[in-house]
Amino acid sequence: MTRTPPLTLLLLAVLGGGVMWFIETALASSGRAVIIPPITLGVALLLIGIIIVLMALPVRKVSRGVAHARVDPFYATRVVMLAKASSLGGAILGGAGISIVGFLLSRSVVAAPGAVTMSVTSAAGALLLLVAGLVAEHMCALPPDDTRPGNTRPGDTRSGDERQGGSPNTRGIT
C-alpha cells in the first residue's frame, strides 16, 4: 500500500470546505440556522486519533525489529486501512471546519463567540485526526529492504543470494 499523497489530502480538504461553504450559504440565504459543530466533535476526533496511533504501536515495534513477537497480518492491515481512512476523513472534516470558521467570521452580523470557538475546536480536532492518521500510516510502513550481500534484517537467517531470489547452490552462476 502506498502512502497517502499530500495532493489528495489537499484536494479533499478543498472539496470539504467548498461543499460546507455552499451548505452554509444556502442555509443562511433561506433564513435557516447555519450548521455549528458541537465542541464534543473536536474532542471525539482527537480521541480517535490518539487511539489509532496507540493501535499502530505494536505494528511499529514488530516492523522495526524491536519486539520479538509476531503481529497478526490482518491486524496490521486493519490498522493501516484505519489510518488511511482517518487521514482522508480528517482532511475532509478539517476543510469543512475551516470553511465554517471562515463563513462565520466573514458575515456582517457577528456570530456568537461560542459558535466560533466550537467551530475552531472541531476544525482543530479534524486536523489532529489527519496528522494522527498520517503518523499511524508511517508507523505501519515496512522499512526498505537492503538486499546487498551481508546485510540482514533482524531474525533473517538467509544469505544475500537467497534474499535476492537465488538458492545457496546457485551462487556465482549467472
PDB file of C-alpha atoms in Angstrom:
ATOM      1  CA  MET A   1       0.000   0.000   0.000  1.00  0.00           C
ATOM      2  CA  THR A   2       1.318   3.427  -0.860  1.00  0.00           C
ATOM      3  CA  ARG A   3       1.317   6.358   1.493  1.00  0.00           C
ATOM      4  CA  THR A   4      -1.388   8.970   1.178  1.00  0.00           C
ATOM      5  CA  PRO A   5      -0.190  11.697  -1.198  1.00  0.00           C
ATOM      6  CA  PRO A   6      -0.402  15.303   0.056  1.00  0.00           C
ATOM      7  CA  LEU A   7      -2.220  16.399  -3.101  1.00  0.00           C
ATOM      8  CA  THR A   8      -5.077  14.004  -2.335  1.00  0.00           C
ATOM      9  CA  LEU A   9      -5.371  15.398   1.176  1.00  0.00           C
ATOM     10  CA  LEU A  10      -5.334  18.951  -0.136  1.00  0.00           C
ATOM     11  CA  LEU A  11      -7.997  18.206  -2.736  1.00  0.00           C
ATOM     12  CA  LEU A  12     -10.227  16.529  -0.144  1.00  0.00           C
ATOM     13  CA  ALA A  13      -9.820  19.488   2.216  1.00  0.00           C
ATOM     14  CA  VAL A  14     -10.756  21.917  -0.556  1.00  0.00           C
ATOM     15  CA  LEU A  15     -13.714  19.725  -1.517  1.00  0.00           C
ATOM     16  CA  GLY A  16     -14.943  19.507   2.089  1.00  0.00           C
ATOM     17  CA  GLY A  17     -14.514  23.246   2.526  1.00  0.00           C
ATOM     18  CA  GLY A  18     -16.300  24.095  -0.709  1.00  0.00           C
ATOM     19  CA  VAL A  19     -19.253  21.823  -0.015  1.00  0.00           C
ATOM     20  CA  MET A  20     -19.618  23.124   3.534  1.00  0.00           C
ATOM     21  CA  TRP A  21     -19.383  26.754   2.394  1.00  0.00           C
ATOM     22  CA  PHE A  22     -22.152  26.064  -0.137  1.00  0.00           C
ATOM     23  CA  ILE A  23     -24.335  24.407   2.510  1.00  0.00           C
ATOM     24  CA  GLU A  24     -23.810  27.256   4.986  1.00  0.00           C
ATOM     25  CA  THR A  25     -24.576  29.861   2.326  1.00  0.00           C
ATOM     26  CA  ALA A  26     -27.716  28.033   1.225  1.00  0.00           C
ATOM     27  CA  LEU A  27     -28.946  27.708   4.814  1.00  0.00           C
ATOM     28  CA  ALA A  28     -28.237  31.352   5.639  1.00  0.00           C
ATOM     29  CA  SER A  29     -29.860  32.662   2.454  1.00  0.00           C
ATOM     30  CA  SER A  30     -33.009  30.652   3.114  1.00  0.00           C
ATOM     31  CA  GLY A  31     -33.273  32.076   6.637  1.00  0.00           C
ATOM     32  CA  ARG A  32     -32.446  28.856   8.452  1.00  0.00           C
ATOM     33  CA  ALA A  33     -29.841  28.325  11.155  1.00  0.00           C
ATOM     34  CA  VAL A  34     -26.348  27.528   9.941  1.00  0.00           C
ATOM     35  CA  ILE A  35     -24.510  24.386  10.994  1.00  0.00           C
ATOM     36  CA  ILE A  36     -22.384  24.826  14.115  1.00  0.00           C
ATOM     37  CA  PRO A  37     -20.499  21.644  15.068  1.00  0.00           C
ATOM     38  CA  PRO A  38     -20.548  20.775  18.766  1.00  0.00           C
ATOM     39  CA  ILE A  39     -17.356  21.036  20.787  1.00  0.00           C
ATOM     40  CA  THR A  40     -17.565  17.312  21.506  1.00  0.00           C
ATOM     41  CA  LEU A  41     -16.915  16.607  17.819  1.00  0.00           C
ATOM     42  CA  GLY A  42     -13.406  18.043  18.068  1.00  0.00           C
ATOM     43  CA  VAL A  43     -12.729  16.133  21.287  1.00  0.00           C
ATOM     44  CA  ALA A  44     -14.025  12.872  19.789  1.00  0.00           C
ATOM     45  CA  LEU A  45     -11.874  13.291  16.659  1.00  0.00           C
ATOM     46  CA  LEU A  46      -8.814  13.916  18.835  1.00  0.00           C
ATOM     47  CA  LEU A  47      -9.510  10.784  20.893  1.00  0.00           C
ATOM     48  CA  ILE A  48      -9.959   8.714  17.734  1.00  0.00           C
ATOM     49  CA  GLY A  49      -6.590   9.966  16.501  1.00  0.00           C
ATOM     50  CA  ILE A  50      -4.902   9.010  19.769  1.00  0.00           C
ATOM     51  CA  ILE A  51      -6.462   5.533  19.662  1.00  0.00           C
ATOM     52  CA  ILE A  52      -5.267   4.997  16.087  1.00  0.00           C
ATOM     53  CA  VAL A  53      -1.687   5.890  16.986  1.00  0.00           C
ATOM     54  CA  LEU A  54      -1.842   3.573  20.005  1.00  0.00           C
ATOM     55  CA  MET A  55      -3.151   0.772  17.772  1.00  0.00           C
ATOM     56  CA  ALA A  56      -0.197   1.279  15.412  1.00  0.00           C
ATOM     57  CA  LEU A  57       2.442   0.929  18.167  1.00  0.00           C
ATOM     58  CA  PRO A  58       2.601  -2.917  18.159  1.00  0.00           C
ATOM     59  CA  VAL A  59       2.898  -2.951  14.372  1.00  0.00           C
ATOM     60  CA  ARG A  60       5.717  -0.391  14.563  1.00  0.00           C
ATOM     61  CA  LYS A  61       7.600  -2.428  17.163  1.00  0.00           C
ATOM     62  CA  VAL A  62       7.434  -5.610  15.122  1.00  0.00           C
ATOM     63  CA  SER A  63       8.232  -3.971  11.782  1.00  0.00           C
ATOM     64  CA  ARG A  64      11.311  -2.282  13.250  1.00  0.00           C
ATOM     65  CA  GLY A  65      12.534  -5.453  14.950  1.00  0.00           C
ATOM     66  CA  VAL A  66      12.104  -4.097  18.493  1.00  0.00           C
ATOM     67  CA  ALA A  67       9.701  -6.735  19.736  1.00  0.00           C
ATOM     68  CA  HIS A  68      10.322 -10.431  19.226  1.00  0.00           C
ATOM     69  CA  ALA A  69       6.636 -11.232  18.980  1.00  0.00           C
ATOM     70  CA  ARG A  70       4.802 -11.554  15.708  1.00  0.00           C
ATOM     71  CA  VAL A  71       1.965  -9.331  14.664  1.00  0.00           C
ATOM     72  CA  ASP A  72      -1.182 -10.642  13.069  1.00  0.00           C
ATOM     73  CA  PRO A  73      -1.114  -9.530   9.412  1.00  0.00           C
ATOM     74  CA  PHE A  74      -4.867  -8.969   9.476  1.00  0.00           C
ATOM     75  CA  TYR A  75      -4.471  -6.666  12.475  1.00  0.00           C
ATOM     76  CA  ALA A  76      -1.717  -4.725  10.717  1.00  0.00           C
ATOM     77  CA  THR A  77      -3.841  -4.420   7.582  1.00  0.00           C
ATOM     78  CA  ARG A  78      -6.807  -3.158   9.583  1.00  0.00           C
ATOM     79  CA  VAL A  79      -4.670  -0.600  11.392  1.00  0.00           C
ATOM     80  CA  VAL A  80      -3.109   0.762   8.206  1.00  0.00           C
ATOM     81  CA  MET A  81      -6.509   0.959   6.495  1.00  0.00           C
ATOM     82  CA  LEU A  82      -7.972   2.729   9.521  1.00  0.00           C
ATOM     83  CA  ALA A  83      -5.022   5.129   9.494  1.00  0.00           C
ATOM     84  CA  LYS A  84      -5.546   5.913   5.815  1.00  0.00           C
ATOM     85  CA  ALA A  85      -9.284   6.401   6.320  1.00  0.00           C
ATOM     86  CA  SER A  86      -8.576   8.689   9.276  1.00  0.00           C
ATOM     87  CA  SER A  87      -6.210  10.855   7.293  1.00  0.00           C
ATOM     88  CA  LEU A  88      -8.705  11.162   4.430  1.00  0.00           C
ATOM     89  CA  GLY A  89     -11.645  11.792   6.750  1.00  0.00           C
ATOM     90  CA  GLY A  90      -9.607  14.276   8.762  1.00  0.00           C
ATOM     91  CA  ALA A  91      -8.818  16.179   5.574  1.00  0.00           C
ATOM     92  CA  ILE A  92     -12.489  16.411   4.581  1.00  0.00           C
ATOM     93  CA  LEU A  93     -13.666  17.357   8.078  1.00  0.00           C
ATOM     94  CA  GLY A  94     -10.770  19.764   8.548  1.00  0.00           C
ATOM     95  CA  GLY A  95     -11.634  21.564   5.331  1.00  0.00           C
ATOM     96  CA  ALA A  96     -15.280  21.695   6.346  1.00  0.00           C
ATOM     97  CA  GLY A  97     -14.421  23.011   9.808  1.00  0.00           C
ATOM     98  CA  ILE A  98     -12.144  25.713   8.447  1.00  0.00           C
ATOM     99  CA  SER A  99     -14.876  26.638   5.998  1.00  0.00           C
ATOM    100  CA  ILE A 100     -17.408  27.013   8.821  1.00  0.00           C
ATOM    101  CA  VAL A 101     -14.996  29.240  10.745  1.00  0.00           C
ATOM    102  CA  GLY A 102     -14.392  31.344   7.632  1.00  0.00           C
ATOM    103  CA  PHE A 103     -18.104  31.600   6.942  1.00  0.00           C
ATOM    104  CA  LEU A 104     -18.905  32.722  10.476  1.00  0.00           C
ATOM    105  CA  LEU A 105     -16.132  35.316  10.515  1.00  0.00           C
ATOM    106  CA  SER A 106     -16.993  36.702   7.071  1.00  0.00           C
ATOM    107  CA  ARG A 107     -20.615  37.654   7.869  1.00  0.00           C
ATOM    108  CA  SER A 108     -21.635  41.239   8.527  1.00  0.00           C
ATOM    109  CA  VAL A 109     -23.605  40.033  11.559  1.00  0.00           C
ATOM    110  CA  VAL A 110     -21.159  38.963  14.238  1.00  0.00           C
ATOM    111  CA  ALA A 111     -21.554  35.339  15.254  1.00  0.00           C
ATOM    112  CA  ALA A 112     -21.672  34.359  18.888  1.00  0.00           C
ATOM    113  CA  PRO A 113     -18.187  33.740  20.334  1.00  0.00           C
ATOM    114  CA  GLY A 114     -19.259  30.263  21.405  1.00  0.00           C
ATOM    115  CA  ALA A 115     -20.139  29.351  17.827  1.00  0.00           C
ATOM    116  CA  VAL A 116     -16.720  30.362  16.544  1.00  0.00           C
ATOM    117  CA  THR A 117     -14.992  28.535  19.418  1.00  0.00           C
ATOM    118  CA  MET A 118     -16.932  25.340  18.751  1.00  0.00           C
ATOM    119  CA  SER A 119     -16.119  25.528  15.047  1.00  0.00           C
ATOM    120  CA  VAL A 120     -12.420  26.140  15.705  1.00  0.00           C
ATOM    121  CA  THR A 121     -12.345  23.197  18.135  1.00  0.00           C
ATOM    122  CA  SER A 122     -13.942  20.903  15.562  1.00  0.00           C
ATOM    123  CA  ALA A 123     -11.555  22.033  12.828  1.00  0.00           C
ATOM    124  CA  ALA A 124      -8.558  21.527  15.132  1.00  0.00           C
ATOM    125  CA  GLY A 125      -9.771  18.048  16.122  1.00  0.00           C
ATOM    126  CA  ALA A 126     -10.177  17.115  12.462  1.00  0.00           C
ATOM    127  CA  LEU A 127      -6.707  18.362  11.576  1.00  0.00           C
ATOM    128  CA  LEU A 128      -5.238  16.447  14.528  1.00  0.00           C
ATOM    129  CA  LEU A 129      -7.053  13.336  13.282  1.00  0.00           C
ATOM    130  CA  LEU A 130      -5.453  13.923   9.884  1.00  0.00           C
ATOM    131  CA  VAL A 131      -1.998  14.155  11.455  1.00  0.00           C
ATOM    132  CA  ALA A 132      -2.602  11.100  13.663  1.00  0.00           C
ATOM    133  CA  GLY A 133      -3.710   9.099  10.626  1.00  0.00           C
ATOM    134  CA  LEU A 134      -0.553  10.042   8.729  1.00  0.00           C
ATOM    135  CA  VAL A 135       1.634   9.211  11.742  1.00  0.00           C
ATOM    136  CA  ALA A 136      -0.048   5.816  12.192  1.00  0.00           C
ATOM    137  CA  GLU A 137       0.285   5.134   8.475  1.00  0.00           C
ATOM    138  CA  HIS A 138       4.011   5.912   8.713  1.00  0.00           C
ATOM    139  CA  MET A 139       4.336   3.677  11.779  1.00  0.00           C
ATOM    140  CA  CYS A 140       2.856   0.731   9.867  1.00  0.00           C
ATOM    141  CA  ALA A 141       5.238   1.066   6.915  1.00  0.00           C
ATOM    142  CA  LEU A 142       7.866  -1.604   6.472  1.00  0.00           C
ATOM    143  CA  PRO A 143      11.480  -0.478   6.396  1.00  0.00           C
ATOM    144  CA  PRO A 144      13.123  -0.629   2.968  1.00  0.00           C
ATOM    145  CA  ASP A 145      14.774  -3.921   2.081  1.00  0.00           C
ATOM    146  CA  ASP A 146      18.544  -3.879   1.886  1.00  0.00           C
ATOM    147  CA  THR A 147      19.425  -6.706  -0.478  1.00  0.00           C
ATOM    148  CA  ARG A 148      23.187  -6.156  -0.523  1.00  0.00           C
ATOM    149  CA  PRO A 149      25.111  -9.298   0.449  1.00  0.00           C
ATOM    150  CA  GLY A 150      25.897  -9.455   4.140  1.00  0.00           C
ATOM    151  CA  ASN A 151      23.050  -7.191   5.226  1.00  0.00           C
ATOM    152  CA  THR A 152      20.179  -8.867   7.011  1.00  0.00           C
ATOM    153  CA  ARG A 153      17.120  -7.783   8.893  1.00  0.00           C
ATOM    154  CA  PRO A 154      16.669  -8.930  12.481  1.00  0.00           C
ATOM    155  CA  GLY A 155      15.694 -12.593  12.506  1.00  0.00           C
ATOM    156  CA  ASP A 156      16.579 -13.155   8.821  1.00  0.00           C
ATOM    157  CA  THR A 157      18.924 -16.135   8.502  1.00  0.00           C
ATOM    158  CA  ARG A 158      19.009 -16.283   4.706  1.00  0.00           C
ATOM    159  CA  SER A 159      22.138 -15.409   2.785  1.00  0.00           C
ATOM    160  CA  GLY A 160      22.293 -12.449   0.415  1.00  0.00           C
ATOM    161  CA  ASP A 161      21.780 -14.697  -2.639  1.00  0.00           C
ATOM    162  CA  GLU A 162      18.671 -16.273  -1.108  1.00  0.00           C
ATOM    163  CA  ARG A 163      17.196 -12.839  -0.360  1.00  0.00           C
ATOM    164  CA  GLN A 164      17.775 -11.881  -3.992  1.00  0.00           C
ATOM    165  CA  GLY A 165      15.855 -14.899  -5.212  1.00  0.00           C
ATOM    166  CA  GLY A 166      18.640 -17.444  -5.676  1.00  0.00           C
ATOM    167  CA  SER A 167      19.415 -20.505  -3.649  1.00  0.00           C
ATOM    168  CA  PRO A 168      22.647 -21.309  -1.783  1.00  0.00           C
ATOM    169  CA  ASN A 169      23.571 -23.820  -4.509  1.00  0.00           C
ATOM    170  CA  THR A 170      23.432 -21.305  -7.362  1.00  0.00           C
ATOM    171  CA  ARG A 171      25.981 -18.780  -6.101  1.00  0.00           C
ATOM    172  CA  GLY A 172      28.113 -17.425  -8.855  1.00  0.00           C
ATOM    173  CA  ILE A 173      26.020 -18.938 -11.651  1.00  0.00           C
ATOM    174  CA  THR A 174      24.542 -16.341 -13.987  1.00  0.00           C
TER     175      THR A 174
END
